[in-house]
Short mmCIF file of C-alpha atoms and ligand atoms in Angstrom, two decimals:
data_model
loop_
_atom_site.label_atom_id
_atom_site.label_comp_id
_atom_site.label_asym_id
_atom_site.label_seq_id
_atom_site.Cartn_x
_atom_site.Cartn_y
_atom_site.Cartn_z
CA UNK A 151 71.89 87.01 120.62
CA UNK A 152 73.04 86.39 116.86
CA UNK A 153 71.12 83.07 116.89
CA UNK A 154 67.80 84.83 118.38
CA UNK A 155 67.53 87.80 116.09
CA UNK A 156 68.01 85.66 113.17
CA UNK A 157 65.47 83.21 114.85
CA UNK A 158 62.99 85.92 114.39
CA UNK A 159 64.07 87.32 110.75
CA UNK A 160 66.28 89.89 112.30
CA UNK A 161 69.14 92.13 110.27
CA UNK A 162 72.24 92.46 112.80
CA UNK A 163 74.70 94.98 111.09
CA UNK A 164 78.09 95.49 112.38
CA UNK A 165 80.07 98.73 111.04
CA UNK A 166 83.74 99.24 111.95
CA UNK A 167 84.45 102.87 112.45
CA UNK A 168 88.46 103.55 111.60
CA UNK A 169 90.41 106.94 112.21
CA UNK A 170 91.89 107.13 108.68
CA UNK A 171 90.69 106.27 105.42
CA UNK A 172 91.14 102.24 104.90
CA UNK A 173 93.46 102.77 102.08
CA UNK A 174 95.59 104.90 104.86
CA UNK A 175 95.07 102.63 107.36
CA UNK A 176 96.34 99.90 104.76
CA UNK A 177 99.41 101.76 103.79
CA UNK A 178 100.49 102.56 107.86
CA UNK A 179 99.84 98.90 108.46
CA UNK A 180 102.61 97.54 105.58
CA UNK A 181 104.58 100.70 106.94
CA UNK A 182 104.48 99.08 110.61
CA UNK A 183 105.44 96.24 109.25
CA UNK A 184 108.71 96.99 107.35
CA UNK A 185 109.50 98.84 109.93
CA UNK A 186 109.20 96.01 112.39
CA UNK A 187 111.35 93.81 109.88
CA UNK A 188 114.13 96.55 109.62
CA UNK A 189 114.32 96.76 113.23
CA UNK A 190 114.88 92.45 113.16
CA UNK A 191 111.96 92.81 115.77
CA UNK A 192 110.74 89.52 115.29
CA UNK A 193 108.37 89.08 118.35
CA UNK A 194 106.51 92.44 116.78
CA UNK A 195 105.96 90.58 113.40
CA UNK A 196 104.95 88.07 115.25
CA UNK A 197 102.21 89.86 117.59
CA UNK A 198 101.38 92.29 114.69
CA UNK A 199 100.32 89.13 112.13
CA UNK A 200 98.73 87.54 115.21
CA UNK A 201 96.14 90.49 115.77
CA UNK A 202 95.15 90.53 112.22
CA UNK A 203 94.81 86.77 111.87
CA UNK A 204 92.74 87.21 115.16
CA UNK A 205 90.85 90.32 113.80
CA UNK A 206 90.32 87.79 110.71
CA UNK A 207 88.59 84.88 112.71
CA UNK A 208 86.67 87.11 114.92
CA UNK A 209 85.28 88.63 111.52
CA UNK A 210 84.31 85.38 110.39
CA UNK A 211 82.46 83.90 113.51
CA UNK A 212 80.51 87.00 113.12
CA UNK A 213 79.82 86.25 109.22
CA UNK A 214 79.19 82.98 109.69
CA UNK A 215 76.67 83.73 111.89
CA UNK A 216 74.89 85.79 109.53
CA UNK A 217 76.29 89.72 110.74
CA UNK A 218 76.29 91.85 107.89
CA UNK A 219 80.07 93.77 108.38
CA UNK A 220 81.63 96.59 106.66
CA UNK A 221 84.02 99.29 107.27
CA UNK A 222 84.01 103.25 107.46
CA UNK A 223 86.11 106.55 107.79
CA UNK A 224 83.84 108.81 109.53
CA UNK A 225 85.67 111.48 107.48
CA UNK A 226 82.54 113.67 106.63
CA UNK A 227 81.53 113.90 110.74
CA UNK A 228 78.33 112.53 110.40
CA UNK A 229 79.06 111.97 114.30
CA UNK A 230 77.82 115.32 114.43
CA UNK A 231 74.46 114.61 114.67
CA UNK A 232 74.97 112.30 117.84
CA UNK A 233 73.37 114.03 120.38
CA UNK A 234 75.76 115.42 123.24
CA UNK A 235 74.64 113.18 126.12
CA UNK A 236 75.54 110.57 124.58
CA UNK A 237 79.56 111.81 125.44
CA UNK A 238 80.68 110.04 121.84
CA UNK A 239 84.26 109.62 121.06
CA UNK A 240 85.12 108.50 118.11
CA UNK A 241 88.14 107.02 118.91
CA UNK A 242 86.95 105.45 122.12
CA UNK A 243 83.38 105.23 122.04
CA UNK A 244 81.06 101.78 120.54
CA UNK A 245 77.19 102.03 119.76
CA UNK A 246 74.81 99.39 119.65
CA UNK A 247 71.49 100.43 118.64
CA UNK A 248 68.37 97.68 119.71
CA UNK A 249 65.62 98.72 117.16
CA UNK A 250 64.03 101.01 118.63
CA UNK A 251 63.71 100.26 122.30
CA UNK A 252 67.70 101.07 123.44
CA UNK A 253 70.77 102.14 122.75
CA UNK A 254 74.04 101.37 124.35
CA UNK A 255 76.85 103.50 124.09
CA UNK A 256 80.28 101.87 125.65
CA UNK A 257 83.47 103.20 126.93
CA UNK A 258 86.99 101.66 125.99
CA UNK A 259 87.14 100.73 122.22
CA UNK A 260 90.62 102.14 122.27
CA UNK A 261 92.10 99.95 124.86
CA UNK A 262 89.61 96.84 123.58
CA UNK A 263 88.36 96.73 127.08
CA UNK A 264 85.05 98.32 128.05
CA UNK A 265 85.32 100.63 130.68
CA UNK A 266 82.02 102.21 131.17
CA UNK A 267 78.39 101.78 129.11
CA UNK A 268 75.73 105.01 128.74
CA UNK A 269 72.78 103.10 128.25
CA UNK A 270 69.28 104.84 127.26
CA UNK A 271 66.01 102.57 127.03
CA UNK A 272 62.88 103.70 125.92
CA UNK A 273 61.57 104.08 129.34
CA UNK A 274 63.23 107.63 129.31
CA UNK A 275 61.26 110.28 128.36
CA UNK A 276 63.94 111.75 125.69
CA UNK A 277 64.45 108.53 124.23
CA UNK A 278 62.73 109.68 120.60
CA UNK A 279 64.76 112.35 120.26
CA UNK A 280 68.32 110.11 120.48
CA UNK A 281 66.71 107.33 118.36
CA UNK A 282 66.29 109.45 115.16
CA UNK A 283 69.69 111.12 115.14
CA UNK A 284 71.19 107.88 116.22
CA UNK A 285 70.04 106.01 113.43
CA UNK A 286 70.98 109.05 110.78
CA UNK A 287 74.03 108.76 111.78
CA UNK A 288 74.47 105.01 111.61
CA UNK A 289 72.52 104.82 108.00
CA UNK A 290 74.62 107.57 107.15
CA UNK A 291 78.46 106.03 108.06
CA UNK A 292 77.07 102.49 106.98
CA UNK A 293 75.93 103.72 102.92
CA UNK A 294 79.63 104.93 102.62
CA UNK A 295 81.22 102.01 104.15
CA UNK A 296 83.26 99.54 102.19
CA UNK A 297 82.60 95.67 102.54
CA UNK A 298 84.72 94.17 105.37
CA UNK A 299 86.11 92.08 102.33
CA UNK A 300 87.53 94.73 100.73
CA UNK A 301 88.98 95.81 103.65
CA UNK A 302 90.93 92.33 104.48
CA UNK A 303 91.91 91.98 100.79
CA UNK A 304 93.31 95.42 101.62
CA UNK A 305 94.94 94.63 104.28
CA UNK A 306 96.42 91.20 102.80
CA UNK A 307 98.19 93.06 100.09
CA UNK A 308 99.42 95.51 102.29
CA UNK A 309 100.89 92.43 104.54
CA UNK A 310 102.21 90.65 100.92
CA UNK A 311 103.59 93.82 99.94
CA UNK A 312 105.93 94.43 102.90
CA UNK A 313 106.71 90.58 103.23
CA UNK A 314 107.97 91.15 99.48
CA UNK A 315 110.21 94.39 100.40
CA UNK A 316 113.72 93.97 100.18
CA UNK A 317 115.58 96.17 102.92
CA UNK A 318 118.53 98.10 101.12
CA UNK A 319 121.49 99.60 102.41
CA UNK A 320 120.64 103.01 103.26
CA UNK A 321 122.35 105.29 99.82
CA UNK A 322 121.86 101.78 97.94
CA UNK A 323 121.20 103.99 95.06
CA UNK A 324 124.70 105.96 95.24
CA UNK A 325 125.99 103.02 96.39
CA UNK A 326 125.02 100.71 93.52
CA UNK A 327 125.69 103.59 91.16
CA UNK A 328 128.87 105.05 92.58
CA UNK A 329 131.09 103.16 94.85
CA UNK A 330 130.30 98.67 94.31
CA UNK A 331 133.38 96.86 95.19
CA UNK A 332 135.47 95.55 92.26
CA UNK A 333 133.81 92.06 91.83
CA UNK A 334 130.26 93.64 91.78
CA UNK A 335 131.35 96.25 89.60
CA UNK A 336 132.75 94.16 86.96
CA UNK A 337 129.36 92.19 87.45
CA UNK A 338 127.46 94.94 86.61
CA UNK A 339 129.78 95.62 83.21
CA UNK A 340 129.84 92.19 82.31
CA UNK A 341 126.19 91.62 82.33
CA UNK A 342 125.52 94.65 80.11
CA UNK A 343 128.31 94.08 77.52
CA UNK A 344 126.87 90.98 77.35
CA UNK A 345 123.45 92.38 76.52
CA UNK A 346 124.42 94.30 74.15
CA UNK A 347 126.48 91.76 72.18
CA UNK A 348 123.31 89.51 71.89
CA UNK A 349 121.55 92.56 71.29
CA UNK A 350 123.88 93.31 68.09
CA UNK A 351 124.27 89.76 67.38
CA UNK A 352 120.16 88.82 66.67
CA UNK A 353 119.80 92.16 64.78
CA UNK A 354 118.28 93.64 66.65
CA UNK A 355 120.69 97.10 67.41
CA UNK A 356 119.29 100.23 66.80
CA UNK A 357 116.19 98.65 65.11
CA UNK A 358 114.55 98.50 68.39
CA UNK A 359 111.32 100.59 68.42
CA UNK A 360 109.19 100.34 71.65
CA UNK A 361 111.50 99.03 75.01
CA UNK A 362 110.53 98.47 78.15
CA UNK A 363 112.82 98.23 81.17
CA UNK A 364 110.81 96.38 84.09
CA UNK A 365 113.21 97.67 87.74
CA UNK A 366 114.69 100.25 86.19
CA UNK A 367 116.40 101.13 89.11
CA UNK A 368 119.30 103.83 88.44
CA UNK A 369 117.92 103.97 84.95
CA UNK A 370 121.40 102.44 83.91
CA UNK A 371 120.11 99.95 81.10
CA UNK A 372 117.87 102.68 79.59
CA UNK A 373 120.90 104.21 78.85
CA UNK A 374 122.91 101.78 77.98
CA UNK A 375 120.76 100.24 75.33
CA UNK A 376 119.17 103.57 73.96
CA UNK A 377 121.20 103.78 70.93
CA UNK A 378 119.85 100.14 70.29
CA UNK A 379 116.09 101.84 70.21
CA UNK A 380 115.21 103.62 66.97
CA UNK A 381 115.18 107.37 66.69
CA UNK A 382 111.51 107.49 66.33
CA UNK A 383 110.94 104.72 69.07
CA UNK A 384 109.97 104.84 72.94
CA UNK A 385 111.80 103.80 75.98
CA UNK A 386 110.00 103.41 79.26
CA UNK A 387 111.72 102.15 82.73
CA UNK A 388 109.83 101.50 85.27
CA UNK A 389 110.37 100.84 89.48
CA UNK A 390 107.87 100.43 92.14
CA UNK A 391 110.23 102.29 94.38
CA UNK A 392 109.62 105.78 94.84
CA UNK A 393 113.93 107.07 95.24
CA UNK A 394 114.82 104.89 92.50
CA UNK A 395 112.12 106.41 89.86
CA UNK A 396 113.52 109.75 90.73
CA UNK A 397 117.17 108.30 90.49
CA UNK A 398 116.85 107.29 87.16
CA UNK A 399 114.92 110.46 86.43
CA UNK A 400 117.97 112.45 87.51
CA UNK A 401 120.42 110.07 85.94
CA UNK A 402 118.65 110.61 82.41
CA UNK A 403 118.21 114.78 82.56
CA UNK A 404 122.08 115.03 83.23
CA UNK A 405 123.20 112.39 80.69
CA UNK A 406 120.65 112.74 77.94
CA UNK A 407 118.15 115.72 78.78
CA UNK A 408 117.15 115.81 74.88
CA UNK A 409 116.28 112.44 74.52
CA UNK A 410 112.47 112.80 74.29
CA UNK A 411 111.83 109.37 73.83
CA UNK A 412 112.16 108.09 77.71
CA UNK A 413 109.88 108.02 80.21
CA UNK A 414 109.90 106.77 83.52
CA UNK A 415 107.07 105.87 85.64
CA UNK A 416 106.65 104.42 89.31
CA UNK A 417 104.59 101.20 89.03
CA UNK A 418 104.45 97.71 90.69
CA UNK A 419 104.67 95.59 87.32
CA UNK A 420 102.72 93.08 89.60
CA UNK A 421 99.74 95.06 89.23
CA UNK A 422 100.07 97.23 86.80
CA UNK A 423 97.43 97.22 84.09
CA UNK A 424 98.91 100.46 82.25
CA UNK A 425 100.95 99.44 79.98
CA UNK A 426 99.51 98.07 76.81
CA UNK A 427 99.54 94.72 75.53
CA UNK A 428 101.69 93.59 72.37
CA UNK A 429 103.14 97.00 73.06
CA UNK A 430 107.07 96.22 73.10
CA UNK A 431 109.22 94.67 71.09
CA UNK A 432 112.32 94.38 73.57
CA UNK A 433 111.94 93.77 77.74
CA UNK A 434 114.47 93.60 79.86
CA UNK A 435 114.54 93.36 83.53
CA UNK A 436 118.19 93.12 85.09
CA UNK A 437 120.94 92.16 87.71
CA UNK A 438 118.36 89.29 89.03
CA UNK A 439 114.96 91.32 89.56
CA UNK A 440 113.02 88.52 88.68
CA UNK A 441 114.35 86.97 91.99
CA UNK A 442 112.22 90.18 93.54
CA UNK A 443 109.22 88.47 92.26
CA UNK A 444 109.60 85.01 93.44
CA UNK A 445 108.07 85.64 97.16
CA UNK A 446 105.10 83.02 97.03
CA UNK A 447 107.13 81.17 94.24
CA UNK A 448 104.82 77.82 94.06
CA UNK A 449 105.35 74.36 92.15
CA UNK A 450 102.16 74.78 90.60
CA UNK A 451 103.01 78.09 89.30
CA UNK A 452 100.16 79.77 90.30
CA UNK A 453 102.32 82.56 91.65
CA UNK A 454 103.06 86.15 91.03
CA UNK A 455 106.64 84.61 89.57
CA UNK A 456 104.49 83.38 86.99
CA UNK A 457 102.17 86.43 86.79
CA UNK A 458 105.50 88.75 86.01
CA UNK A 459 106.65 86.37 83.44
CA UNK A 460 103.02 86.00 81.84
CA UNK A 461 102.46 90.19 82.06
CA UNK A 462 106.06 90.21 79.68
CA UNK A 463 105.40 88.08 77.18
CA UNK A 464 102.08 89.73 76.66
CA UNK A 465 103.26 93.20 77.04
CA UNK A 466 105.26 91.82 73.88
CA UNK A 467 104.53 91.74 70.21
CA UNK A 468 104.64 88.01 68.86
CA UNK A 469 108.69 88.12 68.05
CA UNK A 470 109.34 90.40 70.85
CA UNK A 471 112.28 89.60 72.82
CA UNK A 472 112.96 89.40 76.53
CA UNK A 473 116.50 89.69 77.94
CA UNK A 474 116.87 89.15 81.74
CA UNK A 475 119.23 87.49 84.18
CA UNK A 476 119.05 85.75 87.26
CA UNK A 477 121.20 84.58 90.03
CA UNK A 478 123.26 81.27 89.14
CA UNK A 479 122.98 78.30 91.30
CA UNK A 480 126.65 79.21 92.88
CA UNK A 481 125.64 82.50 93.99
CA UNK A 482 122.85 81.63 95.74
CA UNK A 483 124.26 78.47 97.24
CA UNK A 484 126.71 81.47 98.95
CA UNK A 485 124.30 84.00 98.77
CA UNK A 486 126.84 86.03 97.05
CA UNK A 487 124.45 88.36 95.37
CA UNK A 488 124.98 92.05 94.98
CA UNK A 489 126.50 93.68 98.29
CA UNK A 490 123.65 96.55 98.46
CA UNK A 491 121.58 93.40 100.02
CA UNK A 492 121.63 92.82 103.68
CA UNK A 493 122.61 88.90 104.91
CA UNK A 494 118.67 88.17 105.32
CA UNK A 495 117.88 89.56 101.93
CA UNK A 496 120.22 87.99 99.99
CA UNK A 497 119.65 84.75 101.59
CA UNK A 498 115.73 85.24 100.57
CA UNK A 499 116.13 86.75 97.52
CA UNK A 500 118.18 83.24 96.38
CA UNK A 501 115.21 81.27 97.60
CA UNK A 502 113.24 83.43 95.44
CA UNK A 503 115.38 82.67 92.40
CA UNK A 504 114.14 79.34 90.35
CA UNK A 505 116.02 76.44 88.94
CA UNK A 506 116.98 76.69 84.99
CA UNK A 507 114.85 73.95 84.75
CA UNK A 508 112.22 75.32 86.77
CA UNK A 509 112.65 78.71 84.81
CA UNK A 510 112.79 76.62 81.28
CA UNK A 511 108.84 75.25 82.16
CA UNK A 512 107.97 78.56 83.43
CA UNK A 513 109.24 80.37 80.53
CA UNK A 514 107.78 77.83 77.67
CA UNK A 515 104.07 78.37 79.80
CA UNK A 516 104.43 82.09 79.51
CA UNK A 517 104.48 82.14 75.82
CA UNK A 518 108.22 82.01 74.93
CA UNK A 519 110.49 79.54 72.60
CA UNK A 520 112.70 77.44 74.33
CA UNK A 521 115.55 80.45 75.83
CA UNK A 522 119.19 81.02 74.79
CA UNK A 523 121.45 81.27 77.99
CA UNK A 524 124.52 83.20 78.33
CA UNK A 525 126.89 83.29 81.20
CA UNK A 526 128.55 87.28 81.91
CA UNK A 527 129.94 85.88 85.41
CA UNK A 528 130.49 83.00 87.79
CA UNK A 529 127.19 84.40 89.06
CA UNK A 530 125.07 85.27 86.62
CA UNK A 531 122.90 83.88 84.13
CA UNK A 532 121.60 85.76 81.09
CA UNK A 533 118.09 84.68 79.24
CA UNK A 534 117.39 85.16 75.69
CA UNK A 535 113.80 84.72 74.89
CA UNK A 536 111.64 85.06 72.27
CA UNK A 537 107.84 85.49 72.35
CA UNK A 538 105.99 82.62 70.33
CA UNK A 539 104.50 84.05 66.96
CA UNK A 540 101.37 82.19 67.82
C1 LIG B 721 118.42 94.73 91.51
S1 LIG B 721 117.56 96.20 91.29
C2 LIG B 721 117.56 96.35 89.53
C3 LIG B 721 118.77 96.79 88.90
C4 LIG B 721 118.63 97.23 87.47
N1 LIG B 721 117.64 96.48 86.71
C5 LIG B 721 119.99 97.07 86.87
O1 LIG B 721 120.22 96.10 86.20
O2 LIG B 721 120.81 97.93 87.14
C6 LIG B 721 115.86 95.74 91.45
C7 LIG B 721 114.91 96.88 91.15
O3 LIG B 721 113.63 96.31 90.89
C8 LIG B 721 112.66 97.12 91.53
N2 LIG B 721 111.46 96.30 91.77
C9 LIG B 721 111.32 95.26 92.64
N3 LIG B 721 110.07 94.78 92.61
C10 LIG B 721 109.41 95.51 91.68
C11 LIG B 721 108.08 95.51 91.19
N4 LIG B 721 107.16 94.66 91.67
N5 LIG B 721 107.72 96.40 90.23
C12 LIG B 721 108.63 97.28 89.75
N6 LIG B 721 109.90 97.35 90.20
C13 LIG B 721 110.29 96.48 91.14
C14 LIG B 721 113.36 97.58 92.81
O4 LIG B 721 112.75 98.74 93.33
C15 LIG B 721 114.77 97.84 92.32
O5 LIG B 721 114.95 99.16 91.89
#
């Protein structure tokens, strides 16, 4: 039918009515999805990425054959104006509108089987007064809608997002803060002696004046290297993750409450476009979060590995210095990471981790001299970096 309406200079227009808003449709899709992968259901993943990939190529059959899509939230019940014999539901009910000559109403969009069809055709003698209200309402819903791009896109990141989530214990927080076992423990010491030794050793203690803490987490390091940040200066953590923003909130009031100079935000560095560029002069990001980044790690590095490392050296002034640490070749060999990962995690989360070589190229294309590495532990490696004055 496509083929013949374009045949005669036709406009076919296809709107996609949802029950939420598309950004809440978005966020109860990644939702069903970490769920899915908490539960190990694998089959679920499975059928879940099948339907969209299916929703995706039906979408594009219908683009390609030149149907103009997009995608609404009826939330302002424009399906008001439907009249009532047309027995609309909007969460069962479709509507094709023919010009103005019929209108079909079917049964069964919930189930995605039709299982009845109101049909009204201009031979009835009410048809004028459906047509008009009909069409309000369509015009209406359609000059709100988003494009079905944006929708996809949406629904892509939401998918990338929860493929990227790392399932914690549950009371990782109090766990990673409170009660590690020994060996993790003295990981967690070792790596920030360490970091404060190089700190002291470049020069850089206490004449710190803008740092920036990317996965924060408990907030640990913004206390631990505060008295390397000038009186006058600001510290800022920040963690895409909701509990551990108001961890490290709580962590600060009862340790420091006066210390004016910290703030702590939730943000995904990966898209954050807040924080201002040559802003910083020390960034640190800890205990392997870079690995949390590596999920579409590429060998063109054309990846959002590359992105985080690109968004730090700009965030810092020429001079600025970086200080992070990743996993070391042992521990991911053994996927002995930290024990607030599950088996699955840690195992990904060491394929996420790059090479020192691979990190040495990365780091030198990101705008940093060639690194100074430092070893706290058996499992850890500590970066140096500087950014390039140029
Ligand atoms: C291993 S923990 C960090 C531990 C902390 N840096 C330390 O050394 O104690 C990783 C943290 O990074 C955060 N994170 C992961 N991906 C992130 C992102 N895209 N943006 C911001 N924070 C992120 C996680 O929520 C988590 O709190």
């Amino acid at each position: 039918m496509m083929q013949r309406i374009r045949h005669c200079d036709g406009d076919v227009r296809r709107l996609y009515l949802l029950d939420q808003s598309p950004g809440a449709v978005a966020q109860a899709y990644r939702e069903q999805r970490v769920m899915l992968h908490r539960l190990g259901d694998s089959d679920g993943l499975f059928r879940l990425d099948e339907s969209f990939n299916n929703m995706a190529k039906n979408i594009n059959v219908l683009r390609e054959g030149g149907c103009q899509l997009r995608v609404a939230f009826d939330g302002d019940h424009y399906d008001a104006l439907l009249p009532s014999s047309m027995h609309w539901n909007s969460r069962d009910s479709e509507l094709a509108i023919y010009d103005d000559f019929r209108i079909d109403v079917f049964r069964g969009g919930r189930a995605g089987q039709i299982s009845g069809l109101l049909s009204f055709s201009r031979a009835m003698e009410n048809f004028n007064s459906l047509v008009l209200p009909t069409e309000e309402f369509f015009a209406r819903v359609w000059d709100k809608a988003d494009p079905m791009q944006t929708y996809l896109d949406r629904l892509q990141t939401a998918v990338a997002s929860a493929k990227s989530r790392i399932d914690y214990w549950s009371h990782w927080l109090a766990r990673y803060e409170f009660a590690l076992d020994v060996e993790d423990e003295s990981l967690k010491s070792s790596e920030a002696d360490l970091t404060e030794r190089v700190l002291r050793d470049k020069g850089s203690w206490g004449a710190v004046s803008r740092y920036l803490d990317v996965g924060t987490c408990t907030g640990r390091y913004l206390l631990r290297l505060r008295d390397a940040v000038r009186r006058d200066g600001i510290i800022v953590g920040i963690d895409d993750n909701l509990d551990s923003v108001l961890f490290a909130r709580g962590n600060i009031h009862e340790h420091c409450p006066d210390d004016d100079r910290i703030t702590i935000v939730q943000r995904d560095f990966l898209q954050d476009t807040t924080l201002i560029d040559g802003e910083f002069d020390l960034l640190t990001c800890m205990m392997g979060t870079l690995s949390h980044f590596g999920h579409d790690r590429n060998n063109r590095y054309e990846d959002n590995l590359q992105r985080a490392l690109s968004h730090m050296a700009r965030l810092l002034r020429p001079g600025g210095h970086l200080v992070f640490s990743t996993w070391s070749p042992e521990a991911c060999e053994k996927g002995n990471l930290l024990s607030i990962y599950g088996k699955l995690d840690a195992a990904r989360l060491a394929r996420w981790t790059p090479t020192v070589n691979e990190l040495d190229a990365r780091l030198r294309l990101a705008g940093f001299d060639p690194p100074e590495k430092y070893y706290p532990d058996a499992r850890l490696i500590l970066w140096y970096c500087v950014r390039r004055s140029t």
